[in-house]
Short mmCIF file of C-alpha atoms in Angstrom, two decimals:
data_model
loop_
_atom_site.label_atom_id
_atom_site.label_comp_id
_atom_site.label_asym_id
_atom_site.label_seq_id
_atom_site.Cartn_x
_atom_site.Cartn_y
_atom_site.Cartn_z
CA MET A 1 19.35 40.73 -22.08
CA ASP A 2 18.09 37.56 -20.37
CA THR A 3 14.31 37.88 -20.20
CA ARG A 4 13.73 34.58 -18.44
CA SER A 5 12.06 34.75 -15.06
CA PRO A 6 14.50 34.23 -12.20
CA GLN A 7 14.12 30.93 -10.40
CA THR A 8 14.15 30.58 -6.66
CA PRO A 9 16.23 27.81 -5.05
CA LEU A 10 13.02 25.90 -4.37
CA ALA A 11 12.01 26.10 -8.02
CA ARG A 12 15.43 24.92 -9.15
CA ALA A 13 15.30 22.07 -6.65
CA ALA A 14 11.88 21.04 -7.86
CA LEU A 15 13.18 20.87 -11.43
CA HIS A 16 16.41 18.99 -10.82
CA ASP A 17 16.50 17.17 -7.48
CA VAL A 18 14.64 14.02 -6.49
CA TRP A 19 13.66 13.59 -2.86
CA ASN A 20 15.67 10.84 -1.18
CA PRO A 21 14.53 9.54 2.24
CA GLU A 22 18.11 8.68 3.18
CA GLU A 23 19.37 12.19 2.56
CA ASP A 24 16.46 14.58 2.93
CA ASP A 25 14.50 15.96 5.84
CA ALA A 26 10.96 15.18 6.85
CA LEU A 27 7.99 15.86 4.61
CA VAL A 28 5.51 18.66 5.17
CA CYS A 29 1.75 18.15 4.94
CA LEU A 30 0.35 20.55 2.35
CA ASP A 31 -3.33 19.70 2.40
CA VAL A 32 -5.99 17.51 4.01
CA GLN A 33 -9.06 16.66 1.95
CA GLN A 34 -12.20 14.96 3.27
CA GLU A 35 -13.16 12.32 0.69
CA THR A 36 -16.00 10.52 2.48
CA HIS A 37 -17.38 10.53 6.00
CA ASP A 38 -14.46 8.38 7.20
CA VAL A 39 -11.76 8.82 4.55
CA LYS A 40 -9.23 11.66 4.17
CA THR A 41 -6.50 12.38 1.65
CA PHE A 42 -3.22 13.80 2.95
CA THR A 43 -0.84 15.54 0.52
CA PHE A 44 2.87 15.86 1.26
CA ALA A 45 5.78 17.78 -0.23
CA SER A 46 9.46 18.19 0.41
CA HIS A 47 10.56 21.09 2.62
CA GLU A 48 13.27 21.80 0.02
CA GLY A 49 10.90 21.70 -2.93
CA LYS A 50 12.36 18.51 -4.36
CA ARG A 51 10.33 16.35 -6.71
CA PHE A 52 9.12 12.81 -6.15
CA ALA A 53 9.78 9.88 -8.45
CA PHE A 54 7.47 6.90 -7.96
CA LYS A 55 5.45 4.42 -9.95
CA ALA A 56 1.68 4.27 -9.79
CA GLY A 57 0.73 1.54 -7.33
CA GLN A 58 3.65 2.03 -4.95
CA TYR A 59 3.46 3.12 -1.30
CA PHE A 60 5.35 5.04 1.37
CA LEU A 61 6.29 3.73 4.80
CA PHE A 62 5.55 6.43 7.37
CA ASP A 63 7.62 6.64 10.54
CA LEU A 64 5.29 8.21 13.10
CA GLU A 65 5.30 8.77 16.83
CA HIS A 66 2.18 8.14 18.88
CA ASN A 67 2.10 8.64 22.65
CA GLY A 68 5.88 8.54 22.76
CA GLU A 69 6.13 5.26 20.85
CA ALA A 70 7.44 4.77 17.32
CA GLU A 71 4.85 3.43 14.89
CA ASN A 72 5.33 2.44 11.24
CA ARG A 73 2.52 2.27 8.71
CA CYS A 74 2.37 1.71 4.96
CA TYR A 75 0.01 3.85 2.89
CA SER A 76 -0.43 3.49 -0.85
CA ILE A 77 0.04 6.57 -3.00
CA SER A 78 -3.26 7.69 -4.50
CA SER A 79 -1.96 10.57 -6.65
CA SER A 80 -0.57 10.44 -10.18
CA PRO A 81 3.20 10.02 -10.65
CA HIS A 82 3.05 12.70 -13.33
CA ARG A 83 2.46 15.29 -10.57
CA THR A 84 5.96 15.25 -9.15
CA ASN A 85 5.90 18.25 -6.79
CA ALA A 86 3.92 16.34 -4.15
CA PHE A 87 2.20 13.03 -3.48
CA SER A 88 -0.98 12.01 -1.68
CA VAL A 89 -2.09 9.08 0.43
CA THR A 90 -5.71 8.32 1.23
CA VAL A 91 -6.48 6.90 4.66
CA LYS A 92 -9.66 5.37 6.05
CA ARG A 93 -10.54 5.85 9.70
CA VAL A 94 -10.67 2.42 11.32
CA PRO A 95 -12.63 1.71 14.53
CA GLY A 96 -9.97 1.28 17.18
CA GLY A 97 -7.23 2.09 14.67
CA LYS A 98 -4.35 3.69 16.54
CA ILE A 99 -2.62 5.49 13.66
CA SER A 100 -5.41 6.02 11.14
CA ASN A 101 -7.50 7.74 13.78
CA TRP A 102 -4.51 9.79 14.95
CA LEU A 103 -3.93 10.98 11.39
CA HIS A 104 -7.59 11.93 10.97
CA ASP A 105 -7.75 13.76 14.30
CA THR A 106 -4.31 15.34 14.47
CA LEU A 107 -2.47 15.79 11.16
CA VAL A 108 -3.00 19.26 9.69
CA PRO A 109 -1.34 21.31 6.93
CA GLY A 110 2.08 22.47 8.03
CA ALA A 111 2.84 19.38 10.13
CA SER A 112 6.03 17.45 9.46
CA VAL A 113 6.27 13.66 9.12
CA LYS A 114 9.02 11.21 8.28
CA ALA A 115 8.62 8.64 5.56
CA ASN A 116 10.59 6.14 3.51
CA GLY A 117 9.87 5.24 -0.08
CA PRO A 118 8.59 4.79 -2.62
CA LEU A 119 8.31 1.05 -2.03
CA GLY A 120 6.41 -1.88 -3.46
CA HIS A 121 6.02 -3.85 -6.68
CA PHE A 122 2.27 -3.47 -7.30
CA VAL A 123 2.79 -1.68 -10.62
CA ARG A 124 1.61 -2.22 -14.16
CA PRO A 125 3.70 -4.92 -15.87
CA GLU A 126 5.48 -3.53 -18.89
CA THR A 127 4.18 -6.45 -20.93
CA SER A 128 0.55 -6.12 -19.79
CA GLY A 129 -0.61 -4.12 -22.80
CA ARG A 130 -3.53 -1.72 -22.55
CA GLN A 131 -6.25 -4.10 -21.34
CA LEU A 132 -6.66 -3.74 -17.58
CA LEU A 133 -9.20 -4.60 -14.92
CA LEU A 134 -8.60 -2.42 -11.86
CA LEU A 135 -10.56 -4.08 -9.06
CA SER A 136 -10.80 -2.60 -5.58
CA GLY A 137 -12.75 -2.88 -2.36
CA GLY A 138 -13.04 -0.13 0.25
CA SER A 139 -9.82 1.80 0.91
CA GLY A 140 -8.00 -0.63 -1.38
CA ILE A 141 -8.91 1.82 -4.14
CA THR A 142 -5.83 3.98 -3.44
CA PRO A 143 -3.13 2.23 -5.55
CA VAL A 144 -5.44 1.52 -8.50
CA MET A 145 -6.65 5.13 -8.36
CA SER A 146 -3.04 6.22 -8.78
CA ILE A 147 -2.79 3.95 -11.84
CA LEU A 148 -5.97 5.37 -13.37
CA ARG A 149 -4.90 8.96 -12.68
CA GLU A 150 -1.58 8.24 -14.40
CA ILE A 151 -3.39 6.92 -17.47
CA ALA A 152 -5.70 9.94 -17.52
CA ASP A 153 -2.86 12.44 -17.06
CA SER A 154 -0.77 10.90 -19.83
CA CYS A 155 -3.68 10.78 -22.30
CA GLU A 156 -2.48 7.33 -23.34
CA PRO A 157 -4.85 5.02 -25.20
CA ALA A 158 -6.77 3.03 -22.64
CA ASP A 159 -8.86 -0.10 -22.41
CA VAL A 160 -9.61 -0.12 -18.71
CA VAL A 161 -12.43 -1.52 -16.62
CA PHE A 162 -12.46 0.11 -13.17
CA MET A 163 -14.59 -1.79 -10.68
CA HIS A 164 -14.94 -0.51 -7.11
CA ALA A 165 -16.94 -2.08 -4.29
CA GLY A 166 -18.01 -0.46 -1.01
CA ARG A 167 -20.44 -0.92 1.82
CA THR A 168 -22.88 1.80 0.70
CA PRO A 169 -22.93 4.50 -2.01
CA ARG A 170 -21.58 7.06 0.46
CA ASP A 171 -18.58 4.78 1.11
CA LEU A 172 -17.49 4.82 -2.56
CA ILE A 173 -14.20 6.74 -2.38
CA PHE A 174 -13.43 9.13 -5.29
CA ARG A 175 -16.93 8.55 -6.66
CA ASP A 176 -17.37 12.00 -8.22
CA GLU A 177 -13.83 12.16 -9.61
CA LEU A 178 -14.13 8.72 -11.16
CA ALA A 179 -17.36 9.73 -12.86
CA CYS A 180 -15.59 12.83 -14.21
CA ILE A 181 -12.65 10.80 -15.53
CA ALA A 182 -15.04 8.33 -17.14
CA ARG A 183 -16.73 11.16 -19.04
CA ARG A 184 -13.49 12.30 -20.67
CA LEU A 185 -11.29 9.19 -20.85
CA LYS A 186 -12.23 7.13 -23.87
CA GLY A 187 -11.79 3.44 -23.25
CA LEU A 188 -12.70 3.51 -19.55
CA ARG A 189 -15.65 1.53 -18.24
CA LEU A 190 -16.65 2.32 -14.68
CA HIS A 191 -18.55 0.00 -12.33
CA PHE A 192 -19.58 0.80 -8.76
CA LEU A 193 -20.90 -2.01 -6.56
CA PRO A 194 -22.22 -0.97 -3.14
CA GLU A 195 -23.22 -3.84 -0.89
CA THR A 196 -26.42 -2.05 0.15
CA VAL A 197 -28.21 1.17 -0.80
CA ALA A 198 -28.29 2.52 2.76
CA GLY A 199 -28.56 6.31 2.63
CA GLU A 200 -29.30 6.38 -1.10
CA PRO A 201 -32.45 4.36 -1.90
CA SER A 202 -32.53 5.74 -5.46
CA TRP A 203 -29.20 4.08 -6.36
CA PRO A 204 -29.55 3.22 -10.06
CA GLY A 205 -27.18 0.27 -10.32
CA LEU A 206 -26.70 -3.21 -8.96
CA THR A 207 -25.87 -3.96 -5.34
CA GLY A 208 -24.25 -6.84 -3.52
CA ARG A 209 -20.83 -8.43 -3.45
CA ILE A 210 -18.57 -9.45 -6.29
CA SER A 211 -19.46 -12.83 -7.74
CA LYS A 212 -18.51 -14.94 -10.72
CA ASP A 213 -21.81 -14.17 -12.47
CA TYR A 214 -21.49 -10.44 -11.89
CA ILE A 215 -17.91 -10.18 -13.15
CA ARG A 216 -18.65 -12.43 -16.13
CA LEU A 217 -21.45 -10.03 -17.07
CA ALA A 218 -19.54 -6.82 -16.36
CA VAL A 219 -16.19 -7.89 -17.82
CA PRO A 220 -16.86 -10.60 -20.40
CA ASP A 221 -13.30 -10.38 -21.74
CA ILE A 222 -11.64 -10.68 -18.33
CA ALA A 223 -9.47 -13.59 -19.50
CA ASP A 224 -7.72 -11.20 -21.92
CA ARG A 225 -6.96 -8.60 -19.25
CA THR A 226 -4.32 -7.97 -16.62
CA VAL A 227 -6.19 -7.86 -13.31
CA MET A 228 -4.86 -5.63 -10.54
CA CYS A 229 -6.72 -6.04 -7.25
CA CYS A 230 -6.49 -4.40 -3.84
CA GLY A 231 -8.84 -4.56 -0.87
CA PRO A 232 -9.63 -6.44 2.34
CA ALA A 233 -8.37 -10.02 2.52
CA PRO A 234 -11.82 -11.68 2.05
CA PHE A 235 -12.52 -9.45 -0.96
CA MET A 236 -9.22 -10.34 -2.58
CA ALA A 237 -9.63 -14.04 -1.85
CA ALA A 238 -12.99 -13.97 -3.64
CA ALA A 239 -11.57 -11.93 -6.53
CA ARG A 240 -8.61 -14.27 -6.92
CA THR A 241 -10.86 -17.33 -7.11
CA ILE A 242 -13.29 -15.70 -9.52
CA ALA A 243 -10.52 -14.47 -11.82
CA ALA A 244 -8.96 -17.94 -11.98
CA GLU A 245 -12.33 -19.58 -12.69
CA LEU A 246 -12.95 -17.09 -15.52
CA GLY A 247 -9.67 -17.88 -17.22
CA VAL A 248 -7.24 -15.23 -15.95
CA ALA A 249 -3.72 -16.64 -15.96
CA ALA A 250 -1.92 -16.48 -12.61
CA SER A 251 0.78 -14.37 -14.25
CA ASN A 252 -1.85 -11.78 -15.19
CA TYR A 253 -3.28 -11.42 -11.69
CA LEU A 254 -1.62 -8.96 -9.29
CA GLU A 255 -2.76 -7.99 -5.83
CA GLU A 256 -1.76 -5.70 -2.97
CA SER A 257 -2.84 -5.89 0.65
CA PHE A 258 -2.25 -3.74 3.71
CA ASP A 259 -4.78 -5.39 5.99
CA ALA A 260 -4.11 -4.66 9.64
CA ALA A 261 -2.29 -7.67 11.01
CA VAL A 262 -2.13 -8.87 14.57
CA ILE A 263 1.52 -9.13 15.54
CA ASP A 264 0.82 -10.73 18.91
CA GLU A 265 0.63 -14.46 18.53
CA ALA A 266 -1.37 -16.81 20.72
CA GLU A 267 0.28 -17.71 23.98
CA ILE A 268 2.15 -21.00 23.77
CA PRO A 269 1.05 -23.48 26.45
CA ALA A 270 3.68 -24.07 29.11
CA VAL A 271 4.20 -27.73 28.17
CA GLN A 272 4.59 -26.88 24.49
CA GLU A 273 6.90 -23.96 25.25
CA ALA A 274 9.14 -26.17 27.36
CA ALA A 275 9.35 -28.70 24.56
CA ALA A 276 9.99 -26.13 21.80
CA ARG A 277 13.60 -25.38 21.01
CA ILE A 278 14.69 -21.85 21.86
CA PHE A 279 17.04 -19.90 19.59
CA GLN A 280 19.09 -16.76 20.21
CA VAL A 281 18.32 -13.96 17.74
CA THR A 282 20.80 -11.08 17.76
CA PHE A 283 20.15 -7.67 16.17
CA SER A 284 23.70 -6.48 15.52
CA LYS A 285 23.06 -2.76 14.95
CA GLN A 286 20.80 -2.43 17.99
CA ALA A 287 23.08 -4.60 20.17
CA ARG A 288 20.07 -6.62 21.31
CA SER A 289 19.51 -10.35 21.66
CA ILE A 290 16.17 -12.05 22.21
CA GLU A 291 14.91 -15.60 22.51
CA VAL A 292 12.61 -16.99 19.81
CA THR A 293 11.19 -20.50 19.72
CA GLY A 294 10.92 -22.46 16.53
CA ASP A 295 7.15 -21.96 16.62
CA GLN A 296 7.22 -18.15 16.60
CA SER A 297 7.97 -15.56 13.94
CA VAL A 298 11.03 -13.38 14.40
CA LEU A 299 8.99 -10.19 14.01
CA SER A 300 6.36 -11.05 16.63
CA CYS A 301 9.02 -11.75 19.26
CA ALA A 302 11.02 -8.67 18.30
CA LYS A 303 7.94 -6.46 18.72
CA LYS A 304 7.14 -7.97 22.10
CA SER A 305 10.74 -7.38 23.23
CA GLY A 306 10.82 -3.75 22.08
CA VAL A 307 13.21 -4.34 19.17
CA ARG A 308 12.42 -1.88 16.42
CA ILE A 309 11.75 -3.33 12.96
CA PRO A 310 9.67 -1.36 10.43
CA SER A 311 6.64 -3.46 9.50
CA SER A 312 3.16 -3.20 8.10
CA CYS A 313 1.31 -6.21 6.71
CA ALA A 314 3.01 -8.84 8.93
CA ASN A 315 2.09 -11.62 6.49
CA GLY A 316 4.87 -11.53 3.92
CA VAL A 317 3.17 -9.29 1.38
CA CYS A 318 4.53 -5.76 1.62
CA GLY A 319 8.24 -6.39 2.22
CA THR A 320 8.54 -3.54 4.72
CA CYS A 321 10.38 -5.63 7.35
CA LYS A 322 12.97 -6.95 4.88
CA SER A 323 16.25 -7.52 6.74
CA LYS A 324 19.73 -8.87 6.14
CA LEU A 325 20.33 -12.30 7.64
CA THR A 326 24.00 -12.23 8.56
CA SER A 327 24.09 -15.78 9.88
CA GLY A 328 21.69 -18.62 10.57
CA THR A 329 18.76 -20.16 8.73
CA VAL A 330 15.00 -19.62 8.83
CA ASP A 331 11.81 -21.22 7.59
CA MET A 332 10.24 -18.40 5.52
CA ASN A 333 6.75 -18.62 4.00
CA HIS A 334 6.22 -15.30 2.23
CA ASN A 335 3.44 -14.06 -0.04
CA GLY A 336 5.42 -12.18 -2.65
CA GLY A 337 7.00 -9.51 -0.46
CA ILE A 338 10.56 -10.51 -1.36
CA ARG A 339 12.21 -11.46 -4.63
CA GLN A 340 14.37 -14.52 -5.20
CA ARG A 341 17.45 -12.45 -5.98
CA GLU A 342 17.01 -10.71 -2.62
CA ILE A 343 16.78 -14.06 -0.87
CA ASP A 344 19.89 -15.19 -2.72
CA ALA A 345 21.63 -12.04 -1.45
CA GLY A 346 20.85 -13.00 2.15
CA PHE A 347 17.69 -11.02 2.87
CA PHE A 348 14.56 -12.38 4.55
CA LEU A 349 11.21 -11.25 5.97
CA PRO A 350 11.07 -11.51 9.79
CA CYS A 351 7.27 -11.33 9.76
CA CYS A 352 6.86 -14.73 8.09
CA SER A 353 10.08 -16.45 9.18
CA LYS A 354 10.65 -18.89 12.04
CA PRO A 355 14.19 -19.66 13.17
CA LEU A 356 15.83 -22.98 12.42
CA SER A 357 19.05 -21.97 14.24
CA ASP A 358 20.53 -19.06 16.16
CA LEU A 359 20.35 -15.91 14.03
CA VAL A 360 22.30 -12.69 13.57
CA ILE A 361 20.30 -9.97 11.81
CA GLY A 362 21.78 -6.78 10.40
CA ARG A 363 19.43 -4.40 12.15
#
């Protein structure tokens, strides 16, 4: 007699099938967790009970609708890839933020959303060894938190310095969980750096912003570590400079950024616009053609004209807008969001590309 417990279709699916955004339905929100006064974690699962396969540090591109308009946003995964039945993203409410505020105010357990992913290359290099510095500012903690949770879940030997900066102690996301992990994960050194002690005058540690002197003191062996950094652009610019000055090789410094970017470009003066050459840009799948001058990015003009291209960072970092260039040439200045083999295969990033000729794009 077979004494094994019978499995439901959902259980079988969870064991054998991987969720695929091209084949599967929308995701369902399982839980909403308040992390800080302005940060929430949203957990999603497959309606069919399928599992998720992603690498710590990757993100999902969410396809949302707000006031009847399609909106796309990238959110880094904050959960561990070892927990395959669901995944979580952690979102900070932003003053004036259209989608982050909508998520905070509207998304509840049971709601369905569409997403594409996992995406992104902000993952631990296979050759990095065990020595890591995970450096984050504000809501940039999400991808490095996924990396730390993976290390903790796998019980792998660790030599990790986790340094997180925030405005005040109450803005330190995952503060209690990080302290708990630090108590049980040998080889983890935890540093919190609030800018001020507002709301917690008894704060026992240092305050201020990251500096060369502070990081030299906190991580004296930084030159031997792989540094993975995520946070606001000014924070990452400072971290990048400090790491280089303290001997970190460029190949051992990785960063991720999803800063809100302004798609709308400055208006071109009439004289300049008349002098600039105008190119025809055709989106073959949408049967649309627009005009783009040689001084404008393809993405900015597409957005203004109502042409739909998924996008997030708008500065050549995330790769969300990656598109096939069927014909024509562009001047592309990206920041790591596309690989050379993809460029060789005819792909480009509309967000950081200006036309050098008429274009046909496979979108």
